[in-house]
Coordinates of C-alpha atoms in Angstrom, one line a residue:
M1 CA 0.0 0.0 0.0
S2 CA 1.4 3.4 -1.0
N3 CA 0.4 6.9 -2.0
K4 CA -2.5 6.9 0.4
K5 CA -3.0 10.0 2.4
I6 CA -3.7 9.8 6.1
L7 CA -4.6 12.7 8.4
I8 CA -4.1 12.3 12.2
L9 CA -6.0 14.5 14.5
T10 CA -4.4 14.8 17.9
E11 CA -4.0 17.5 20.5
A12 CA -0.2 17.0 20.9
M13 CA 2.5 16.6 18.2
M14 CA 5.9 18.0 18.0
P15 CA 7.0 20.7 17.2
F16 CA 3.8 22.2 18.6
C17 CA 3.7 20.3 21.9
S18 CA 5.3 21.1 25.3
D19 CA 6.5 17.6 26.0
W20 CA 7.7 14.5 24.1
G21 CA 5.7 12.0 26.1
S22 CA 2.3 13.3 25.0
C23 CA 3.0 12.6 21.3
Q24 CA 5.1 9.4 21.4
R25 CA 2.4 7.0 20.3
V26 CA 1.3 9.2 17.3
Y27 CA 4.9 9.9 16.3
F28 CA 5.9 6.3 16.2
Y29 CA 3.0 5.0 14.2
S30 CA 3.2 8.0 11.9
S31 CA 6.9 7.1 11.2
K32 CA 5.9 3.5 10.5
L33 CA 3.3 4.7 8.0
I34 CA 5.8 7.0 6.3
S35 CA 8.3 4.1 6.0
E36 CA 5.6 2.1 4.2
G37 CA 4.8 4.8 1.6
F38 CA 1.9 6.6 3.2
D39 CA 1.6 10.4 3.0
V40 CA 1.0 11.4 6.6
H41 CA -0.5 14.7 7.8
V42 CA -1.1 15.8 11.4
I43 CA -3.3 18.6 12.7
C44 CA -2.8 19.4 16.4
R45 CA -3.1 22.1 19.0
N46 CA -0.4 24.6 19.5
N47 CA 1.1 24.4 23.0
S48 CA 4.4 25.8 22.0
K49 CA 6.0 29.1 21.1
N50 CA 6.0 28.2 17.4
P51 CA 3.8 30.3 15.0
A52 CA 0.8 28.7 13.3
G53 CA 1.5 26.9 10.1
T54 CA 2.9 23.6 8.8
M55 CA 6.3 22.1 9.7
E56 CA 7.7 18.8 8.4
I57 CA 9.1 16.4 11.0
K58 CA 10.9 13.5 9.4
G59 CA 8.4 13.3 6.6
I60 CA 5.3 14.0 8.7
K61 CA 3.5 17.2 7.7
V62 CA 2.4 18.7 11.0
T63 CA 0.0 21.7 11.0
S64 CA -1.4 23.8 13.8
P65 CA -4.0 26.5 12.9
E66 CA -3.4 28.3 16.1
P67 CA -1.0 31.2 16.8
A68 CA 1.9 30.6 19.2
Q69 CA 1.0 30.4 22.9
R70 CA 1.0 33.7 24.6
E71 CA 3.0 34.1 27.8
G72 CA 0.4 36.3 29.5
K73 CA -2.6 34.3 28.6
S74 CA -1.0 31.1 29.6
G75 CA 0.2 32.5 32.9
F76 CA -3.3 33.9 33.7
K77 CA -4.9 30.5 32.9
Q78 CA -2.4 28.7 35.1
K79 CA -3.2 31.0 37.9
I80 CA -6.9 30.2 37.7
I81 CA -6.2 26.5 37.5
H82 CA -3.8 26.8 40.4
F83 CA -6.4 28.6 42.5
C84 CA -9.1 26.0 41.8
K85 CA -6.7 23.1 42.6
N86 CA -5.8 24.6 45.9
N87 CA -9.4 25.3 47.0
K88 CA -10.8 21.9 48.1
V89 CA -14.4 22.9 47.9
I90 CA -14.1 24.4 44.4
L91 CA -12.0 21.4 43.2
F92 CA -14.6 18.9 44.5
I93 CA -17.4 20.7 42.8
L94 CA -15.5 21.1 39.5
K95 CA -14.6 17.4 39.5
K96 CA -18.2 16.4 39.9
I97 CA -19.5 18.7 37.2
F98 CA -16.7 18.1 34.7
R99 CA -16.7 14.3 35.2
F100 CA -20.5 14.2 34.5
I101 CA -20.2 16.4 31.4
Y102 CA -16.9 15.4 29.9
S103 CA -15.6 12.3 31.8
E104 CA -12.0 13.2 31.1
P105 CA -9.2 12.1 33.5
N106 CA -8.0 15.7 33.6
I107 CA -10.9 17.8 34.7
F108 CA -9.7 21.0 33.0
R109 CA -9.0 19.4 29.6
G110 CA -12.4 18.2 28.6
K111 CA -14.1 21.6 28.0
E112 CA -11.2 23.2 26.3
S113 CA -10.5 20.2 24.1
K114 CA -14.1 20.1 22.9
Q115 CA -14.0 23.8 22.3
W116 CA -10.8 23.6 20.3
A117 CA -12.4 20.9 18.1
R118 CA -15.4 23.1 17.5
N119 CA -13.3 26.1 16.7
N120 CA -11.2 24.2 14.1
E121 CA -13.9 22.0 12.6
Q122 CA -14.2 23.9 9.4
F123 CA -10.4 24.2 9.0
I124 CA -10.1 20.4 9.4
K125 CA -12.8 19.7 6.9
K126 CA -11.3 22.1 4.4
Y127 CA -7.9 20.5 4.9
I128 CA -9.3 17.0 4.3
Y129 CA -11.0 18.2 1.1
E130 CA -8.1 20.2 -0.3
E131 CA -5.5 17.5 0.5
N132 CA -7.6 14.7 -0.8
I133 CA -7.3 12.7 2.4
D134 CA -8.3 9.0 2.3
C135 CA -8.4 8.2 6.0
V136 CA -8.5 10.1 9.3
I137 CA -7.1 8.8 12.6
I138 CA -8.5 10.6 15.6
S139 CA -6.4 10.2 18.8
G140 CA -7.4 10.8 22.4
P141 CA -7.3 11.7 25.3
P142 CA -8.3 14.4 25.6
F143 CA -11.3 13.3 23.6
G144 CA -12.6 16.6 22.2
L145 CA -11.7 15.6 18.6
F146 CA -13.8 12.5 18.9
Y147 CA -16.9 14.8 18.8
L148 CA -16.0 15.5 15.2
A149 CA -16.0 11.9 14.0
P150 CA -19.6 11.8 12.7
R151 CA -19.1 15.2 10.9
I152 CA -15.9 14.1 9.3
K153 CA -17.4 10.8 8.2
E154 CA -19.9 12.8 6.1
L155 CA -16.9 13.7 3.9
G156 CA -16.6 10.1 2.7
V157 CA -13.3 9.3 4.4
K158 CA -12.3 6.3 6.5
I159 CA -12.3 7.0 10.2
I160 CA -10.0 5.3 12.8
L161 CA -10.3 6.0 16.5
D162 CA -7.1 5.7 18.5
Y163 CA -7.8 5.2 22.2
R164 CA -4.6 6.0 24.1
D165 CA -6.6 5.7 27.3
P166 CA -10.2 4.9 28.2
W167 CA -12.8 7.7 27.9
N168 CA -16.1 6.9 29.7
L169 CA -14.8 3.5 30.8
W170 CA -12.3 5.4 33.0
Y171 CA -15.1 5.9 35.6
E172 CA -17.8 3.4 34.4
K173 CA -20.5 5.8 35.5
Y174 CA -22.9 7.7 33.3
S175 CA -21.7 10.8 31.6
V176 CA -23.2 13.2 29.1
S177 CA -20.1 12.5 26.9
E178 CA -21.1 8.8 26.6
K179 CA -23.6 9.8 24.0
Y180 CA -20.8 11.4 21.9
E181 CA -18.5 8.5 22.4
K182 CA -21.2 6.1 21.0
Q183 CA -21.6 8.4 18.0
A184 CA -17.9 8.4 17.4
V185 CA -17.7 4.6 17.6
E186 CA -20.6 4.3 15.2
A187 CA -18.8 6.6 12.7
A188 CA -15.6 4.6 13.0
D189 CA -14.4 2.0 10.5
L190 CA -11.7 0.8 12.8
I191 CA -10.9 1.3 16.5
V192 CA -7.6 0.6 18.2
A193 CA -6.9 0.7 21.9
S194 CA -3.7 0.8 23.9
T195 CA -4.4 -2.3 25.9
N196 CA -6.0 -5.7 25.5
N197 CA -8.5 -5.0 28.3
L198 CA -9.6 -1.7 26.9
S199 CA -10.0 -3.2 23.4
Q200 CA -12.2 -6.0 24.8
A201 CA -14.3 -3.6 27.0
L202 CA -15.0 -1.3 24.1
K203 CA -16.0 -4.2 21.9
K204 CA -18.4 -5.5 24.5
K205 CA -19.9 -2.1 25.5
Y206 CA -20.6 -0.9 21.9
K207 CA -21.2 -4.3 20.3
K208 CA -18.5 -3.8 17.7
E209 CA -16.1 -6.3 16.1
Y210 CA -13.6 -3.9 14.5
V211 CA -11.8 -3.1 17.8
Y212 CA -8.2 -4.3 18.2
P213 CA -5.3 -3.7 20.7
V214 CA -2.3 -1.8 19.5
L215 CA 0.0 -1.5 22.6
N216 CA 2.4 1.4 23.2
G217 CA 5.4 -0.9 23.6
Y218 CA 9.1 -0.1 24.0
D219 CA 11.5 1.2 21.3
S220 CA 13.7 -1.8 20.4
F221 CA 16.1 0.3 18.3
T222 CA 17.0 2.5 21.2
W223 CA 17.2 -0.5 23.6
D224 CA 19.5 -2.3 21.2
N225 CA 21.8 0.7 21.0
R226 CA 21.7 1.3 24.7
E227 CA 22.8 -2.3 25.5
K228 CA 26.1 -1.6 23.9
H229 CA 26.9 0.6 26.9
T230 CA 28.2 -0.9 30.2
T231 CA 25.7 -1.2 33.1
Q232 CA 27.3 -0.1 36.3
K233 CA 27.5 -2.5 39.3
N234 CA 26.0 -0.9 42.3
S235 CA 27.5 -1.0 45.8
K236 CA 24.0 0.0 47.1
L237 CA 20.5 -1.3 46.3
V238 CA 19.2 1.2 43.8
I239 CA 15.4 1.5 43.4
S240 CA 14.2 3.9 40.7
Y241 CA 11.1 5.5 39.4
V242 CA 11.9 6.5 35.8
G243 CA 9.3 8.5 33.9
Y244 CA 7.4 11.8 34.0
I245 CA 5.9 12.5 37.4
L246 CA 4.8 15.4 39.5
V247 CA 5.6 15.5 43.2
N248 CA 4.0 18.8 44.5
R249 CA 0.5 18.7 42.8
P250 CA 0.3 15.3 41.2
P251 CA -2.8 14.0 39.4
E252 CA -4.9 11.4 41.2
F253 CA -4.0 8.7 38.8
R254 CA -0.2 9.0 39.5
D255 CA 0.2 10.4 43.0
P256 CA 3.6 9.4 44.6
T257 CA 2.9 11.0 48.0
V258 CA 2.2 7.8 50.0
F259 CA 5.1 6.0 48.3
L260 CA 7.5 8.9 49.1
D261 CA 6.4 8.9 52.7
A262 CA 6.8 5.1 53.0
S263 CA 10.1 5.2 51.3
C264 CA 11.5 7.8 53.7
E265 CA 10.6 5.5 56.6
F266 CA 12.2 2.6 54.8
L267 CA 15.4 4.5 54.1
E268 CA 15.8 6.0 57.5
N269 CA 18.2 3.4 58.9
R270 CA 19.4 2.0 55.6
K271 CA 22.7 3.5 54.3
D272 CA 23.0 0.8 51.7
V273 CA 19.9 1.8 49.7
E274 CA 19.4 4.6 47.2
M275 CA 16.0 5.7 46.0
R276 CA 15.8 7.7 42.7
F277 CA 13.0 9.6 41.0
I278 CA 14.0 10.4 37.4
G279 CA 11.7 12.6 35.3
V280 CA 10.3 14.9 37.8
G281 CA 8.2 17.8 36.3
D282 CA 8.5 20.1 39.4
D283 CA 11.2 22.7 40.1
L284 CA 13.4 20.5 42.3
S285 CA 13.9 23.4 44.8
T286 CA 10.2 23.3 45.6
I287 CA 10.2 19.6 46.7
K288 CA 9.9 19.1 50.4
D289 CA 13.2 18.8 52.3
K290 CA 12.0 15.7 54.1
Y291 CA 11.9 13.9 50.7
K292 CA 15.1 15.5 49.3
R293 CA 17.1 14.4 52.4
R294 CA 16.6 10.7 51.6
I295 CA 15.6 10.5 47.9
I296 CA 17.4 11.6 44.8
F297 CA 15.3 13.7 42.4
K298 CA 16.1 14.5 38.8
N299 CA 14.2 16.5 36.2
R300 CA 13.4 15.0 32.7
V301 CA 16.3 13.4 30.9
S302 CA 16.6 12.1 27.3
V303 CA 15.1 8.8 26.3
E304 CA 18.6 7.3 26.1
E305 CA 19.5 8.6 29.6
A306 CA 16.2 7.3 31.0
L307 CA 16.9 3.8 29.7
Q308 CA 20.4 4.0 31.2
E309 CA 18.9 4.9 34.5
V310 CA 16.6 1.8 34.3
Q311 CA 19.6 -0.4 33.5
N312 CA 21.6 1.1 36.3
S313 CA 18.9 0.2 38.8
D314 CA 18.3 -3.0 40.8
A315 CA 14.6 -2.5 41.0
V316 CA 12.1 -0.2 39.3
V317 CA 8.8 1.3 40.3
V318 CA 5.5 1.9 38.4
I319 CA 2.6 3.9 40.0
H320 CA -1.1 4.1 39.1
T321 CA -3.1 5.4 42.1
A322 CA -6.5 6.3 40.6
D323 CA -9.3 4.9 42.8
D324 CA -11.5 4.0 39.9
S325 CA -11.8 1.5 37.1
S326 CA -9.1 3.0 34.9
G327 CA -6.4 0.6 36.3
K328 CA -8.2 -2.2 34.5
Y329 CA -7.7 -0.6 31.1
I330 CA -4.3 1.2 31.5
V331 CA -0.8 -0.2 31.4
C332 CA 1.8 2.5 32.2
G333 CA 4.0 3.0 29.1
K334 CA 7.2 2.7 31.1
L335 CA 6.3 -0.8 32.2
Y336 CA 7.2 -2.1 28.7
D337 CA 10.7 -0.7 29.1
Y338 CA 10.9 -2.3 32.5
L339 CA 9.9 -5.7 31.1
R340 CA 12.6 -5.3 28.4
S341 CA 15.2 -4.4 31.0
G342 CA 14.9 -7.6 33.0
K343 CA 14.7 -5.6 36.3
F344 CA 12.6 -6.4 39.3
I345 CA 9.4 -4.3 39.2
L346 CA 7.3 -2.9 42.1
S347 CA 3.8 -1.9 41.0
V348 CA 2.0 0.5 43.4
G349 CA -1.8 1.0 43.3
N350 CA -5.0 -0.3 44.8
K351 CA -6.6 -0.9 41.5
A352 CA -3.7 -1.1 39.1
A353 CA -4.8 -4.4 37.5
G354 CA -3.4 -3.6 34.1
N355 CA 0.1 -3.2 35.5
N356 CA -0.2 -6.0 38.0
N357 CA -1.5 -8.6 35.5
L358 CA 1.7 -8.2 33.5
L359 CA 3.9 -8.7 36.6
D360 CA 1.9 -11.8 37.5
L361 CA 2.1 -13.2 34.0
Y362 CA 5.9 -13.0 33.8
N363 CA 6.7 -13.4 37.6
C364 CA 8.9 -10.3 37.4
G365 CA 8.1 -8.3 40.5
V366 CA 5.6 -7.6 43.3
C367 CA 2.4 -5.5 43.6
C368 CA 1.1 -3.6 46.6
N369 CA -1.7 -1.3 47.5
N370 CA -1.1 2.5 47.8
D371 CA -0.7 2.5 51.6
R372 CA 2.4 2.8 53.8
D373 CA 2.2 -0.7 55.3
S374 CA 1.9 -2.4 51.9
I375 CA 4.6 -0.3 50.4
R376 CA 7.0 -0.8 53.3
E377 CA 6.4 -4.6 53.2
C378 CA 7.3 -4.7 49.5
L379 CA 10.4 -2.5 49.9
D380 CA 11.5 -4.8 52.8
L381 CA 11.0 -7.8 50.5
I382 CA 13.1 -6.2 47.7
Y383 CA 15.8 -5.4 50.2
T384 CA 15.9 -8.9 51.5
K385 CA 16.0 -10.3 48.0
W386 CA 18.9 -8.0 47.1
K387 CA 20.8 -9.0 50.2
N388 CA 20.5 -12.6 49.2
D389 CA 21.2 -12.0 45.5
L390 CA 17.7 -13.0 44.5
L391 CA 16.4 -10.0 42.6
A392 CA 17.2 -11.3 39.1
V393 CA 14.2 -11.9 36.8
D394 CA 13.9 -13.2 33.3
V395 CA 13.1 -11.0 30.3
P396 CA 9.9 -12.5 28.8
K397 CA 10.6 -14.9 25.9
E398 CA 8.0 -13.0 23.8
I399 CA 9.4 -9.6 24.6
D400 CA 9.7 -8.7 20.9
W401 CA 5.9 -8.7 20.7
Y402 CA 5.9 -5.7 23.1
S403 CA 8.1 -3.6 20.9
R404 CA 6.6 -0.6 19.2
E405 CA 7.9 -2.0 15.9
S406 CA 5.8 -5.1 16.3
Q407 CA 2.7 -3.3 17.5
N408 CA 2.9 -0.7 14.7
T409 CA 3.4 -3.4 12.1
E410 CA 0.1 -4.9 13.3
F411 CA -1.5 -1.4 13.2
L412 CA -0.2 -1.0 9.6
R413 CA -1.8 -4.4 8.7
L414 CA -5.1 -3.3 10.0
I415 CA -4.9 0.0 8.1
N416 CA -4.0 -1.7 4.9
D417 CA -6.9 -4.1 5.3
L418 CA -9.3 -1.2 5.9
M419 CA -8.0 0.8 2.9
M420 CA -8.5 -2.1 0.6
Q421 CA -12.2 -2.4 1.5
G422 CA -14.8 -0.5 -0.5
G423 CA -17.0 0.6 2.5
K424 CA -17.4 0.7 6.2
R425 CA -17.0 -2.5 8.3
N426 CA -20.2 -3.7 9.9
G427 CA -20.1 -4.3 13.6

């Protein structure tokens, strides 16, 4: 399949995004499509200082119709959000209202995402017509762009929904947005989801057969290059969290507060243990001294450096603390790198079933609830195993299946099958 034009609608894509993590999935499958002869276009929001327009990133034509983000406007908006987040009464009310209307994991993103989609609907439709686009992939969250699926379908193009996370399944409670999710699913010719559980749940809920898992996976090329470097031998037990995380005002789905408190207790009389948090989004000077006295914090590092930090650790940590159904449908992206590394893994979260199931399947770590006693017990277990040289785990035999290359090859196959069909699949 070649010379087919695909447009990807997503809120985050470089060079118009503020962080790499938010666009990884779209970037990697875009690159795969480019390598197979597809003409790939992306329309996204502008969360950068770059002016509106089109820029080409390794063959991907990326367009944002918005002007560069203004410093004053952004600062005022952040002050409002900061005020709401720090007022417990207001935050509680907003969570209830926004969850019922938009059902987004980030309460402030649902409204603005939907508004952005509405504001740019005509631009997107005109782009599809003028560029003679054959297929449109719509990626979320946030899910504002999903509202456009039925309207875009009227143009006669193929529609693919890309679920990076669950939408209304995140809470499994009624939301006004459920109506719009159903309409988007009805308009879709193909649906892909980032985990097996999410794929099966969408298929069951909406009685559709054309729903398939395409996992996020790890980057095998970067791992292969990284393994040429020497891994250091530690004189201390090194336990690391490697990935983007906020310490001061974390979201509910990845709140390290209890883990940090339990870790400080665990580390108090242990001089032969080092705890690291790599990828912190906060200004390090603002982190509480009680944490900094015992735990090493680093801001974001490159992908290569992050993998080196994983390799230089004896055990690694993954955290999903949302007290809702999301843990059934989410596997933290960093977990695939952890599996590839062969390091002992600690999964933290009361309802982190997606993460925990992988650990159980491959017997490569331990799981605990997000409370001090459970965390302390698991940290003690890791320490004892390390002292007795029993921390080694096996890399899964089928690890290649979890690479982005394998997963995006499967996505490519699904897209090729769809493009060769004359009409919409029937669910």
